[in-house]
Structures are given as C-alpha cells and as structure tokens.
Coordinates of C-alpha atoms in Angstrom, one line a residue:
X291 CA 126.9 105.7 137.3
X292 CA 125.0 107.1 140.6
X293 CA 123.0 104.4 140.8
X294 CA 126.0 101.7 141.5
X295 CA 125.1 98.9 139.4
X296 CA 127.9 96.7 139.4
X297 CA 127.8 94.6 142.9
X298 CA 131.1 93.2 142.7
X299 CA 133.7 92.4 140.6
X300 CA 136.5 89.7 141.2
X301 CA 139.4 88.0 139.1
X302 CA 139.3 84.2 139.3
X303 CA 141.5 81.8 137.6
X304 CA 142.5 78.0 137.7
X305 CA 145.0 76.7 140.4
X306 CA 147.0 73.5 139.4
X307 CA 146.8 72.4 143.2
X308 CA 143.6 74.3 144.6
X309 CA 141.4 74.4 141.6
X310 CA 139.1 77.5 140.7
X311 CA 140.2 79.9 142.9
X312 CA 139.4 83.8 143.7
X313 CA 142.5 85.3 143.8
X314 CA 141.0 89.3 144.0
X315 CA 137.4 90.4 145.1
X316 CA 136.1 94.1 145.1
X317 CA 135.0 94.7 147.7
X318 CA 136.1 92.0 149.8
X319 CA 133.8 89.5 151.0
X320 CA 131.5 89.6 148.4
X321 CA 132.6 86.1 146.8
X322 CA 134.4 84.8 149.4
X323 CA 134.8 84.9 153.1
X324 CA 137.3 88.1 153.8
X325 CA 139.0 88.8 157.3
X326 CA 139.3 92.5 156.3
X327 CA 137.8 94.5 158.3
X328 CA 135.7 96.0 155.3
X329 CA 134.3 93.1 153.9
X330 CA 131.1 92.2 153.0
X331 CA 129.2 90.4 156.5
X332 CA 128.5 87.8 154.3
X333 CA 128.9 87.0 150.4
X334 CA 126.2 88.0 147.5
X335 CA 126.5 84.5 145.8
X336 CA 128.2 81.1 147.0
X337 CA 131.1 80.9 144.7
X338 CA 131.8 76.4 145.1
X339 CA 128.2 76.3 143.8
X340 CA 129.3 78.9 140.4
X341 CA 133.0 77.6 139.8
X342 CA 132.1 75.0 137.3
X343 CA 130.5 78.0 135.3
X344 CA 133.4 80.5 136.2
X345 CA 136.1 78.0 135.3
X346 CA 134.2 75.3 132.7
X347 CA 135.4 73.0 130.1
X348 CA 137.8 74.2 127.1
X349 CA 134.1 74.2 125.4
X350 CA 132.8 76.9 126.8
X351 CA 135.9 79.1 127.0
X352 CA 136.3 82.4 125.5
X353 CA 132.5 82.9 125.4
X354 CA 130.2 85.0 127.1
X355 CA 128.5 83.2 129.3
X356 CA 125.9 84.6 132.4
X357 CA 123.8 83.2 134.8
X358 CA 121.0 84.0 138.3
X359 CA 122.1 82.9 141.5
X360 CA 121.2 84.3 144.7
X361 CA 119.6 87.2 143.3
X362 CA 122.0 88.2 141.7
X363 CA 123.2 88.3 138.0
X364 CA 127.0 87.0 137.3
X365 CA 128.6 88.0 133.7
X366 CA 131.9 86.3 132.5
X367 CA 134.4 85.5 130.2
X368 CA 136.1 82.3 130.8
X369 CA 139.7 82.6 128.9
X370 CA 141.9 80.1 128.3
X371 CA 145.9 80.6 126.8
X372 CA 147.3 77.4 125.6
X373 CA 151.1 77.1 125.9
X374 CA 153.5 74.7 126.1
X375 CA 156.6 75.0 128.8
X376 CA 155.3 78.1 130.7
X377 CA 152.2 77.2 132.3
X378 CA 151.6 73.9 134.6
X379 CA 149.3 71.4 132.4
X380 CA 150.2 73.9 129.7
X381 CA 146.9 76.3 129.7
X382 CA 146.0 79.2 131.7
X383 CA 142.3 79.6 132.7
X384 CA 140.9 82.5 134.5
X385 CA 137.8 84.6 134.3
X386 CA 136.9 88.6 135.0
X387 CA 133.6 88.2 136.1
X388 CA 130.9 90.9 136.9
X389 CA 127.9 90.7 139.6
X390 CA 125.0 93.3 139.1
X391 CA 121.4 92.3 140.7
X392 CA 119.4 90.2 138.7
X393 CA 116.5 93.4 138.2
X394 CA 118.9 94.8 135.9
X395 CA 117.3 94.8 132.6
X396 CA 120.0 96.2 130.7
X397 CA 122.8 94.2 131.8
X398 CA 123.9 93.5 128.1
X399 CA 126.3 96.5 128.9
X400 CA 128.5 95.0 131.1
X401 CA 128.5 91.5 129.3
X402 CA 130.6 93.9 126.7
X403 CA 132.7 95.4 128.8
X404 CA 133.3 92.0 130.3
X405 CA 133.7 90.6 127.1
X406 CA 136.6 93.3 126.0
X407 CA 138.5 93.1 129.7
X408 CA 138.6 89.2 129.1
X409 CA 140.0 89.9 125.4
X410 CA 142.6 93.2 126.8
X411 CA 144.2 90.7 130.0
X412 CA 144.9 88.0 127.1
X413 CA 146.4 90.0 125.3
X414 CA 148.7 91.4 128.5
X415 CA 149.5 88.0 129.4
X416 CA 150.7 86.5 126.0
X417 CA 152.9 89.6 125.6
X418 CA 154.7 89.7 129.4
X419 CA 152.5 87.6 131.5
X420 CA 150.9 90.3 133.3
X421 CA 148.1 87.4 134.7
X422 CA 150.2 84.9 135.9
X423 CA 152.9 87.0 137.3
X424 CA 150.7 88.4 139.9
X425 CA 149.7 85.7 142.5
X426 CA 149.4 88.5 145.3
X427 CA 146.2 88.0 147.3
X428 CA 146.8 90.7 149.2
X429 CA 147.0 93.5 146.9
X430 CA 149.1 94.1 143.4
X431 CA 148.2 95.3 140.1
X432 CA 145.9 93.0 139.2
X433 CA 143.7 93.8 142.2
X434 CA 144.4 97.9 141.7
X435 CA 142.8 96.8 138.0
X436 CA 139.7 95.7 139.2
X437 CA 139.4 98.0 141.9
X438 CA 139.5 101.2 139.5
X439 CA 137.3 98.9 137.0
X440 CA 134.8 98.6 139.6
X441 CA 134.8 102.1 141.1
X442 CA 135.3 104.1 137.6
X443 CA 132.4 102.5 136.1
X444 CA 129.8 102.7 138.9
X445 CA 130.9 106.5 138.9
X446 CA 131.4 107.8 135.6
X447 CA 130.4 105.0 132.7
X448 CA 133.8 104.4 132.0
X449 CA 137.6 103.9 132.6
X450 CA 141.2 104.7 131.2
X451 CA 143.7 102.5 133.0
X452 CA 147.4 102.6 132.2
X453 CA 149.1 99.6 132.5
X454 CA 152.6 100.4 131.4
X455 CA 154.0 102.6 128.7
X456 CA 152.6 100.9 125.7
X457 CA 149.2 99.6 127.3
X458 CA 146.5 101.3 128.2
X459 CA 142.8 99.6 129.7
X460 CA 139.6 101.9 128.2
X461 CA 136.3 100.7 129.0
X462 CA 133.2 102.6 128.7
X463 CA 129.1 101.3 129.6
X464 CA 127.0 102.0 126.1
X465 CA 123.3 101.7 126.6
X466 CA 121.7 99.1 125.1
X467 CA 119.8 100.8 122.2
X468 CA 116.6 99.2 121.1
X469 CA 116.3 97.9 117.2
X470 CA 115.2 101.0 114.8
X471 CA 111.8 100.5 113.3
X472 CA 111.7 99.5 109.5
X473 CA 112.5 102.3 107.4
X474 CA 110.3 103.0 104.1
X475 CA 111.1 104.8 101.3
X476 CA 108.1 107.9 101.8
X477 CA 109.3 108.7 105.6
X478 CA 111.4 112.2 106.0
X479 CA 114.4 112.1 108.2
X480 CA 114.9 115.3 110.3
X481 CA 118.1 115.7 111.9
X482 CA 118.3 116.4 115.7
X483 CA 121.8 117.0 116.1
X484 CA 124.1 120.5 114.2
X485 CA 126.2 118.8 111.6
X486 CA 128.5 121.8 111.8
X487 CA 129.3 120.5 115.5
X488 CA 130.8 117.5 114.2
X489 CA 134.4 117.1 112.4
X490 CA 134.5 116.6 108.3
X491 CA 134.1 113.7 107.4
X492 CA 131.8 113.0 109.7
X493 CA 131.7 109.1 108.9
X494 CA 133.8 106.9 106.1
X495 CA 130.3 105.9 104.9
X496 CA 130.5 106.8 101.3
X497 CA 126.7 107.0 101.0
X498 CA 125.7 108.2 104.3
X499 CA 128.4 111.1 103.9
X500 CA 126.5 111.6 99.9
X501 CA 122.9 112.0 101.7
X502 CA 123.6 113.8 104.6
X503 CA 123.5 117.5 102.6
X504 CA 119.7 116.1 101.6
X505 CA 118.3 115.7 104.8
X506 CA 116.4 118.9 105.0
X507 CA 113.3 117.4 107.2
X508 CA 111.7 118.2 103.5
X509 CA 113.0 115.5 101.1
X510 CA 111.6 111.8 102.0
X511 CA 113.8 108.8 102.0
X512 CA 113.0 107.8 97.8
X513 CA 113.5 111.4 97.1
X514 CA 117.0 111.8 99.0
X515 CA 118.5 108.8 97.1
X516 CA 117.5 110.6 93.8
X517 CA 119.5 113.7 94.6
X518 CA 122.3 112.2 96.1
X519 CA 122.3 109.8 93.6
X520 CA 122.6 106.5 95.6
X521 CA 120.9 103.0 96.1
X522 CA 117.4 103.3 98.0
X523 CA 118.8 100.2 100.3
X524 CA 121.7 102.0 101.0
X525 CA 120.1 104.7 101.4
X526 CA 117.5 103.2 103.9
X527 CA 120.5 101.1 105.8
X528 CA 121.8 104.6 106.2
X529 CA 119.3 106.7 107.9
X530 CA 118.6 103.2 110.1
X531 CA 122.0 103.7 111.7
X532 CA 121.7 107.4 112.5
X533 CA 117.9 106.5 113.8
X534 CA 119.6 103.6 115.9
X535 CA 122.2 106.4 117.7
X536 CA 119.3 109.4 118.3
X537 CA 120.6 111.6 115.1
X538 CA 117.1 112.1 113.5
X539 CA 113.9 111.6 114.0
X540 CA 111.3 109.9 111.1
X541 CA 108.2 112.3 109.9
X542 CA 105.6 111.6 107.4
X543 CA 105.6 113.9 104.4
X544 CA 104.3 117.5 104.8
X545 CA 101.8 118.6 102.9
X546 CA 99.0 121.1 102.9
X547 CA 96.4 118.8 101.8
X548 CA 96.7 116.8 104.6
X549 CA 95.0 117.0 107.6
X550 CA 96.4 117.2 111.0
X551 CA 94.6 116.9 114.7
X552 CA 95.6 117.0 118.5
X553 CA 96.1 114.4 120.3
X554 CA 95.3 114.0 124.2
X555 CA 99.0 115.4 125.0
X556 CA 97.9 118.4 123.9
X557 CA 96.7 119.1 127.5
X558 CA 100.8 119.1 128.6
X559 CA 101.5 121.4 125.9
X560 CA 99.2 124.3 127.3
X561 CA 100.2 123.8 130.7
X562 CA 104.0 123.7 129.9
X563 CA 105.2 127.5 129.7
X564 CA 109.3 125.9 128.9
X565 CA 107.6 123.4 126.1
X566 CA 105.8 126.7 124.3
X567 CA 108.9 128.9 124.5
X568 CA 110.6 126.0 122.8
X569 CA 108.1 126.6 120.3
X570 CA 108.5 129.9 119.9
X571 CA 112.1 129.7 119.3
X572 CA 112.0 126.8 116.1
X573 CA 108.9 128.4 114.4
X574 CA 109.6 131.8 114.1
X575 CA 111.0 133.3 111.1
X576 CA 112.0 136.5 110.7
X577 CA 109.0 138.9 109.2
X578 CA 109.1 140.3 105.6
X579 CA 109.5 143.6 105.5
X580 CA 107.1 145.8 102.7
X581 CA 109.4 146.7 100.1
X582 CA 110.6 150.2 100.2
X583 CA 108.9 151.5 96.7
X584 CA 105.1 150.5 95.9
X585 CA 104.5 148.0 93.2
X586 CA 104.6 149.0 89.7
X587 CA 101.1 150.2 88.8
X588 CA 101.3 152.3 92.5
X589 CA 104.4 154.2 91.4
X590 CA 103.1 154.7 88.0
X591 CA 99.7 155.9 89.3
X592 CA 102.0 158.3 91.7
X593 CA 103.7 159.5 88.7
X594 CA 101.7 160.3 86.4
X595 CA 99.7 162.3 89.8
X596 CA 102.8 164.6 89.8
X597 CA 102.5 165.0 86.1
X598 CA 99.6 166.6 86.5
X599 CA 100.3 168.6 89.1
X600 CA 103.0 170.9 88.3
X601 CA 102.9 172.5 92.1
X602 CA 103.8 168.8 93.2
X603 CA 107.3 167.7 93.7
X604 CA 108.4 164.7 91.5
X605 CA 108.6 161.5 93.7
X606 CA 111.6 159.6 92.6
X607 CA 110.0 156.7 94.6
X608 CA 107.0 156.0 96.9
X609 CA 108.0 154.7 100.1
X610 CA 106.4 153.3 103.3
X611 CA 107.0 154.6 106.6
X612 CA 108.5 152.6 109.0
X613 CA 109.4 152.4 112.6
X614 CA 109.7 149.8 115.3
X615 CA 106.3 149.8 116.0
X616 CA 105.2 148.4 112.6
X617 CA 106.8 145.7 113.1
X618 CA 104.9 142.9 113.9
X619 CA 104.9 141.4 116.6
X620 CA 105.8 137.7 117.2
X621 CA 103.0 135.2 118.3
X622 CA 102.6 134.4 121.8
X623 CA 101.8 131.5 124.2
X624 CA 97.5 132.1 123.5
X625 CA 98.1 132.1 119.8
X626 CA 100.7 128.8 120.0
X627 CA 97.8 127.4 121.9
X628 CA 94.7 128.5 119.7
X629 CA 96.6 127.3 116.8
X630 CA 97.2 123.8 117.7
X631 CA 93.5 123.4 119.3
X632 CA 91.7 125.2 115.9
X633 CA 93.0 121.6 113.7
X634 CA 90.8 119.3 113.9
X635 CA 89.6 116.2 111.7
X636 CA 88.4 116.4 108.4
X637 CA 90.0 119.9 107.9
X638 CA 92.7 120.1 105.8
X639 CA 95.4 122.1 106.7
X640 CA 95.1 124.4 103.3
X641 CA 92.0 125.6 104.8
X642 CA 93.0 125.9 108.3
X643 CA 95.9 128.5 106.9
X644 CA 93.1 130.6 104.6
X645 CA 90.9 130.9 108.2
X646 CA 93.9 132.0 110.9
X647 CA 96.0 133.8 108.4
X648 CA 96.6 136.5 110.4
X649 CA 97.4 134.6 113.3
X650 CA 100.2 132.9 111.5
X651 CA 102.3 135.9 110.7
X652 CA 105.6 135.8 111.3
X653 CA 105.2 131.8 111.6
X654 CA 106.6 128.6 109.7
X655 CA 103.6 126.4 109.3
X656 CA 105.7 123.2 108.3
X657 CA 108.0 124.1 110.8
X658 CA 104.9 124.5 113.4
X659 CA 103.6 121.4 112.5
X660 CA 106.4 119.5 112.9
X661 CA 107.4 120.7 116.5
X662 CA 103.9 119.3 117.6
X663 CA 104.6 116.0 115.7
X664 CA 107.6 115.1 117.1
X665 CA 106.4 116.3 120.3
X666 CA 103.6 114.0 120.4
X667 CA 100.9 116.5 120.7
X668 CA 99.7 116.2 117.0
X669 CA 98.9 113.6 114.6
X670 CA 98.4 113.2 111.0
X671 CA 95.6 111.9 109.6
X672 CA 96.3 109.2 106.8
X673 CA 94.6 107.8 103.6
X674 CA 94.0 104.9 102.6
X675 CA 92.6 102.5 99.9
X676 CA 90.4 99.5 100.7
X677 CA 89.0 97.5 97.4
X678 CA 85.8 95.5 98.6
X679 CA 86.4 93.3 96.0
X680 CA 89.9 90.9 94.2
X681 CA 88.1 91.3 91.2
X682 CA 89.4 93.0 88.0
X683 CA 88.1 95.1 85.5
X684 CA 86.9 92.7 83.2
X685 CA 89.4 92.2 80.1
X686 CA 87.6 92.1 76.4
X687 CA 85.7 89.1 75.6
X688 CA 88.7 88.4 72.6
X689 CA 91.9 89.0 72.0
X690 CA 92.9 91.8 69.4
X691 CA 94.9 89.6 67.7
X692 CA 92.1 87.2 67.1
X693 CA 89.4 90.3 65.9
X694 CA 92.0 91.4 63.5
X695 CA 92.0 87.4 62.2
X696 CA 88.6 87.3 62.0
X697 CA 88.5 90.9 59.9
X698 CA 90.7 89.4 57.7
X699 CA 88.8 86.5 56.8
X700 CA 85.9 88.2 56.4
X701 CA 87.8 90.6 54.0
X702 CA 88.9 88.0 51.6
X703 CA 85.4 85.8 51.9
X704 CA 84.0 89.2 50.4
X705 CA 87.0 90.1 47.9
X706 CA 86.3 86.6 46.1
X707 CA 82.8 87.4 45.1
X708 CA 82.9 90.3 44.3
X709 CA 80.8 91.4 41.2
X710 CA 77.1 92.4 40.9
X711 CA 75.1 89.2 41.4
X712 CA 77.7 87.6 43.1
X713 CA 78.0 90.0 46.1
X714 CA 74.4 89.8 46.7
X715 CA 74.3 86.2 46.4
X716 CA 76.8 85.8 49.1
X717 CA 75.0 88.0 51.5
X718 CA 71.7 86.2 51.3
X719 CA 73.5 83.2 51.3
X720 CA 75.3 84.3 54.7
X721 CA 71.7 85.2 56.4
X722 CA 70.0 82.0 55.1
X723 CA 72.6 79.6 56.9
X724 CA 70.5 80.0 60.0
X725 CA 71.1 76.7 61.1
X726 CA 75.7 77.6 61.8
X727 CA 76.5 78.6 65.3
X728 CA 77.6 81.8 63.8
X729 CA 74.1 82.6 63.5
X730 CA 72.2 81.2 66.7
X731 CA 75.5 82.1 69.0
X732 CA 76.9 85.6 67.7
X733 CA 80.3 85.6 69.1
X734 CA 82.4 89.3 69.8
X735 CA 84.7 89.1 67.3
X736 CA 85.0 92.1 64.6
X737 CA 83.3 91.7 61.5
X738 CA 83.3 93.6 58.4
X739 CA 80.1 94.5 56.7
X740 CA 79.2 93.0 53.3
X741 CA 79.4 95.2 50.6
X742 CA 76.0 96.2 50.5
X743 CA 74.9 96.4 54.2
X744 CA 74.2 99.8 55.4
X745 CA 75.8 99.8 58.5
X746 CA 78.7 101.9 58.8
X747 CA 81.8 100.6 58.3
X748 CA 83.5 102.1 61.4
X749 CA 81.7 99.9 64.0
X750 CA 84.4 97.7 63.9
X751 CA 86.9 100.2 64.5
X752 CA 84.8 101.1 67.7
X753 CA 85.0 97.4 68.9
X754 CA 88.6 97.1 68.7
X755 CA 88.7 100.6 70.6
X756 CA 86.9 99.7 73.4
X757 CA 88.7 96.4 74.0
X758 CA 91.5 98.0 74.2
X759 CA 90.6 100.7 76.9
X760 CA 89.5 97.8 78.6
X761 CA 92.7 95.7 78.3
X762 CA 94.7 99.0 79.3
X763 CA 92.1 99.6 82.7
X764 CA 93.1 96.1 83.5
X765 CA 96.8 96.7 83.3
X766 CA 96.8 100.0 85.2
X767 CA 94.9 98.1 87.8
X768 CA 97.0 95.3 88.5
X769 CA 100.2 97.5 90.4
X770 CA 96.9 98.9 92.7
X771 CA 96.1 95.7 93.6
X772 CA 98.3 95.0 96.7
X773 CA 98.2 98.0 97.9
X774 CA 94.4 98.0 98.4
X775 CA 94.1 96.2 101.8
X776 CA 93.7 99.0 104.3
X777 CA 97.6 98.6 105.2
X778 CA 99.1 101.0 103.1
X779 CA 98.6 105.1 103.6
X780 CA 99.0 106.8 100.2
X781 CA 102.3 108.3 101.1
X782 CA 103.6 104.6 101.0
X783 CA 101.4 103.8 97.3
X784 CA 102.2 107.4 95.6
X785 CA 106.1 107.2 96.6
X786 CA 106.3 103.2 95.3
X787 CA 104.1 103.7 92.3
X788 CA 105.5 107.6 91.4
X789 CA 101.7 108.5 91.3
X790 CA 100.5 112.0 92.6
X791 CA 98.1 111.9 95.4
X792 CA 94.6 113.1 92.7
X793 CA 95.9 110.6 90.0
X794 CA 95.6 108.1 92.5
X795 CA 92.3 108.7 94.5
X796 CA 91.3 109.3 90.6
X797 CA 92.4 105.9 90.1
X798 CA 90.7 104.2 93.1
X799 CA 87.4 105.9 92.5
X800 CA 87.4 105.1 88.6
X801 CA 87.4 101.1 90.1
X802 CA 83.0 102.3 90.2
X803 CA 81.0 103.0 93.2
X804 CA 81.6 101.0 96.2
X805 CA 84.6 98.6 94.6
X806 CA 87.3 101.0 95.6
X807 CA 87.0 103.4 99.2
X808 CA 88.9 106.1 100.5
X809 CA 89.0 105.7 104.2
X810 CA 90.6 108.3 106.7
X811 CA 92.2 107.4 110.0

C-alpha cells in the first residue's frame, strides 16, 4: 500500500518478573524508547498507559480488542496458551498489536489480519514453541516476522512468510466492503466480470453455480429462479453475494414502454471522448446484411418479366449489389450524444425508436440504454399506484347463500297454494299485510314472483349476478391493497402479483375516478 498505513507494529508478551513487556518494535522507538540509531525521536503512543489493554485479564483474551490514544489507533489480539510444566505460572500471554492513525476509517482490515497473526503464532507455539523460544531483543525470527509483516503490507497488501518447512505466514489487507442493498425479486443482475475467465466450477454454491447461465442482464431475479429452477431466497442470497464482491450490477427491467430521461451527468458524458468510445464498443452490433435474393413476390414479379420477354435472359435469382461502401456506417460521437439528449420525460421509449430510426442503425437499444444506466447518465422513470382511499369495493348487501334461502322459502310458500283461487288469494293476502317489516322495509334478498305477477322471472337471476361481480371486485382488490401507497413501482407489484403491466393499470383505474392514480416519477 503506497500510502503506508500501518504506523508500527510490535510483539509484546507477559514477563513473569518485568510484567508486559515489548520485546520487538518496527521501527524502533515507536513504543518504546530505542538507542538505535534509527529510532523513532520519540514514541507514537505511551505504552505503561496501554499495557493493561495489550496484556488484560484472562477475560478479554483471545478477542479483538482496539482502542485511540495519542492519535493514534492500536488493534490487538491478546492470546493466552494455558499449560501446565512449561510455562512459569503456567500461561503464556502475548499480543501482536498494530498502530495505524486514528483517521483511518477503514481500519477493520487490519483488525483481521491482526486477528489471524494472533490465531497463526498460537498455533506455532503449541506445536514447537516458536514464541517463547525467542527472547532475543535484539533481533531473531520473531522480530524478522514482524518486520516483513510490517513492510509487505504497507507495500503490496499482503505477505507470504515461511517459517519452516511445514509453516507458512499468508496475510493479505481485504477492503472493507459496504453491506449490498436489499435485493427484490423484479431487479435484473448484469454481470461485470467474463465467466469464461474464471475456472469451472466457479463456486461450490449449488444454486449460485444453477443461476449463473440465467444472468443474461435480460431475466430479473423471480424470472432467473423459474428457469434455473431454484428457491427465490436462495436465489436472492445468491446474487447478494456476487453484488457484495463487484460481480454484477442491479438494473430495473427493460422495456420499451417505459420511459427513460437524462440525468445532470449527462453533461460528463458529452465532454468525455474515452466514456463515448466505451460506448461505441458495448452497443454496436454487427449490421444485417440485405439477403442476397429479393423477397418472394420480387422474384416472382422478376420471373414472370423474363417470361415475357423471350430476348431476356432467365434470372435464376435477383440479387443486390454490394460493396464496401454500402455498408453502413457505425454511429459516431454526435449521434451517441443526440441520442441520449432526444429522451426525455413523458416519452416512452417505443416512440422515441419510431422517431430516430435511422439513427439507431447498427445499434442495440437495450444495450444503449443500459450503458447510460449504469453509468449514471440516465434514469428510468417509474410507475406507481396511490389509492386516495382504504376503502373497498363495496361487497353485496347479502350473502348468496342467504338469497338462495330466501328463494327457497318463497318457492315452497307458493308450491302449497297452488290452485286457481288459492294462488290469487295468497298474493293479495301478501300485499294486504302492509303493516310486516317485509313490506315498510324491503330488504335485498332474492324473491321469486308469485305465480301471477308479470314480472319476469329472471330478475332474480340478475340479482344474484350482480352480487357476485361485486363479491369477485372485492376479492381481486384485496392483493392491490398494499401495494397502493406510493412505495411500490409496478415492476415490484406485476413481478409479486404475476400481473402484466395493462392488466394492472386496468386494474387500478377500474377502482373509479380519483380512488386509484397512476403517478410518474
């Protein structure tokens, strides 16, 4: 690492007669006091002020621990080896500590690398006491180990030390990596890296190696878990881990409905010659060629010429001239630049490809799109559904079940009087009990017609139709319902709820005017 980060890094351990003690410091003088003549003039931190941290209680051993002082950040990992008959008060304690300045926001690094040396000199010690076999102060290999630890790392990131012929030290600085963002089931991975670079299998993942063929920058998350027939969770636990080490990139879905604008970077994009040639290179496609012979009707049209013509020669097949200067050419820097700048907002991109088609020759307009996505240039603009009311479509005033009870009662009120004066008697009997709630209150149940009324018969029918269209509207409103806070694009809805994008706006506009709106942004 050019820029130096790690200050200093010394070994210290417990003595059984001069208690914490710094055995090995690199570079000298920059714990402790150093007569060498290329120590430090004075040191970064005053180590009797850190020792009960470097060296604490059995506690706190074999646990990362850091802490400020002096402006400076110190990482270590107290270890302690309990044995009986080798070691004076039976333990060993010591500690490989780290200093780096206390501005270094990514510091986690070396609490890992700190962490493993800590774990790697245990190890050497319980097998042939590499630790407590070196007591030189002076040099030996315990200070050579730090000193290549030190100097390695602050050069190149990392460090193979060979301790003997079965040991070997290898250390290496990982950047801390921020979390991934959430990853939802309508996003499309794109891969940034050449899967053919890598070796086969490229992980022992079972489901990441099943949806890697699927990742196309085409199929969205949902989609790629159908084909490679896996768990969406898995699926989405997955693609987090290659988004959490670079190897892709997360898009929305591509589509030619959608509508697409530039954002202010777009001002870097026409200034930047290398950024357009970059362009040029991952949206061209190779032109398509006019096929050799005509289409059918032009040959037979040709044909039946030479029939009747018997001076003409027979044309076994029409062809097109061609040379190198029919070839189109590819687009250049102005075109790349009147492209992006002609979208704009409520255009949608189907439209913008009827008006510059001949601009777009020789062009891949997802591809073209995409570049000035992931480039920050463009942006999509998204749908979504706001209801301006919780309320539901209201649900028939009764049940079916109780209409079809009410029918039936009706039905056998009517069969038990049936006969000439009888049926007549019970209908005028039925309007003359005006004082019943039936009468002063008519309810919404289904009743059948007497006998002799003239009304048709199929009313009822109608009734029991209607409440059911109503019940059904309520039903197919209830998945909408959570999804109409403003939150949630239509990607997101039509992915979850396996709606197309017009059966849904269909659905949010059928709420009636002004309960359900479509808002753009």
């Amino acid at each position: 690492m050019p820029t130096r980060a790690i200050k200093s890094i010394f070994y210290t351990r417990f003595h059984p007669e001069k208690g914490s003690h710094v055995l090995h410091q690199v570079p000298p003088g920059s714990i402790v006091p150093s007569p060498l003549p290329s120590a430090l003039p004075s040191p970064l931190v005053h180590f009797p002020s850190i020792a009960p941290y470097l060296i604490p209680t059995q506690q706190f051993t074999d646990r990362l621990l850091t802490f400020v002082a002096s402006r400076h950040r110190v990482i270590g990992y107290p270890v302690c080896i309990r044995q009986q008959n080798k070691y004076e008060r039976n333990e060993f304690i010591f500690n490989f500590a780290v200093v780096v300045s206390e501005s270094e926001t990514d510091w986690g690094r070396f609490g890992e690398v700190v962490r493993k040396l800590g774990r790697l000199c245990r190890g050497l010690e319980e097998q042939g006491g590499f630790l407590s076999g070196d007591e030189e102060e002076d040099g030996g290999k315990v200070y050579a180990l730090c000193e290549m630890v030190a100097e390695d790392l602050n050069v190149y990131g990392e460090c193979m030390i060979p301790i003997d012929d079965s040991n070997t030290i290898n250390l290496k600085l990982f950047p801390t990596r921020p979390p991934p963002p959430p990853i939802v089931a309508h996003q499309v991975p794109l891969l940034t890296i050449s899967l053919s670079s890598l070796q086969t299998p490229i992980s022992s993942d079972l489901t990441l190696n099943r949806i890697l063929p699927f990742i196309n920058g085409i199929h969205s998350i949902s989609r790629i878990a159908q084909l490679a027939d896996t768990d969406l969770s898995l699926t989405r636990r997955a693609v987090q881990h290659l988004v959490y080490y670079g190897c892709l990139v997360l898009l929305d879905v591509f589509s030619f409905s959608a509508i697409y604008a530039p954002t202010a970077e777009i001002s870097g994009f026409v200034v930047d010659d290398e950024i357009k040639d970059e362009c040029l290179r991952y949206i061209r496609v190779p032109s398509l060629r006019i096929a050799e012979s005509t289409t059918s009707h032009e040959a037979e049209s040709a044909r039946r010429e030479s029939v009747a013509s018997p001076t003409s020669e027979t044309p076994t097949a029409v062809h097109k001239p061609s040379s190198e200067n029919d070839e189109p050419q590819g687009p250049d820097h102005m075109t790349l630049i009147q492209l992006y700048t002609s979208l704009r907002q409520g255009q949608q991109l189907k439209s913008w490809v009827l008006q510059n088609t001949s601009n777009l020759r020789g062009i891949d307009v997802r591809r073209l799109i995409t570049f000035g996505i992931i480039k920050g240039f463009l942006y999509r603009v998204h749908k979504y559904a706001i209801a301006t009311t919780s309320a539901l479509p209201p649900a028939p005033p009764t049940s079916l079940a109780t209409s079809t009870a009410n029918l039936r009662d009706e039905e056998s009120a009517t069969a038990t009087v049936r006969g000439g004066h009888g049926t007549h008697h019970a209908h005028t009997h039925h309007n003359s009990t005006a004082g019943q709630p039936t009468a002063q209150h008519p309810t919404f149940s289904i009743h059948r017609p007497s006998t002799v009324s003239i009304n048709p018969p199929f009313q009822a029918h109608t009734t029991v139709e209607e409440g059911g269209s109503a019940e059904h509207e309520r039903e197919n409103a209830l998945p909408l319902l959570k999804y109409l806070d403003g939150m949630h694009c239509f990607d997101q809805i039509c992915t979850e709820l396996g709606l197309a994008e017009k059966v849904l706006e269909g659905k949010v506009r059928g709420m009636g005017e002004g309960l359900g709106v479509i808002v753009q942004r």
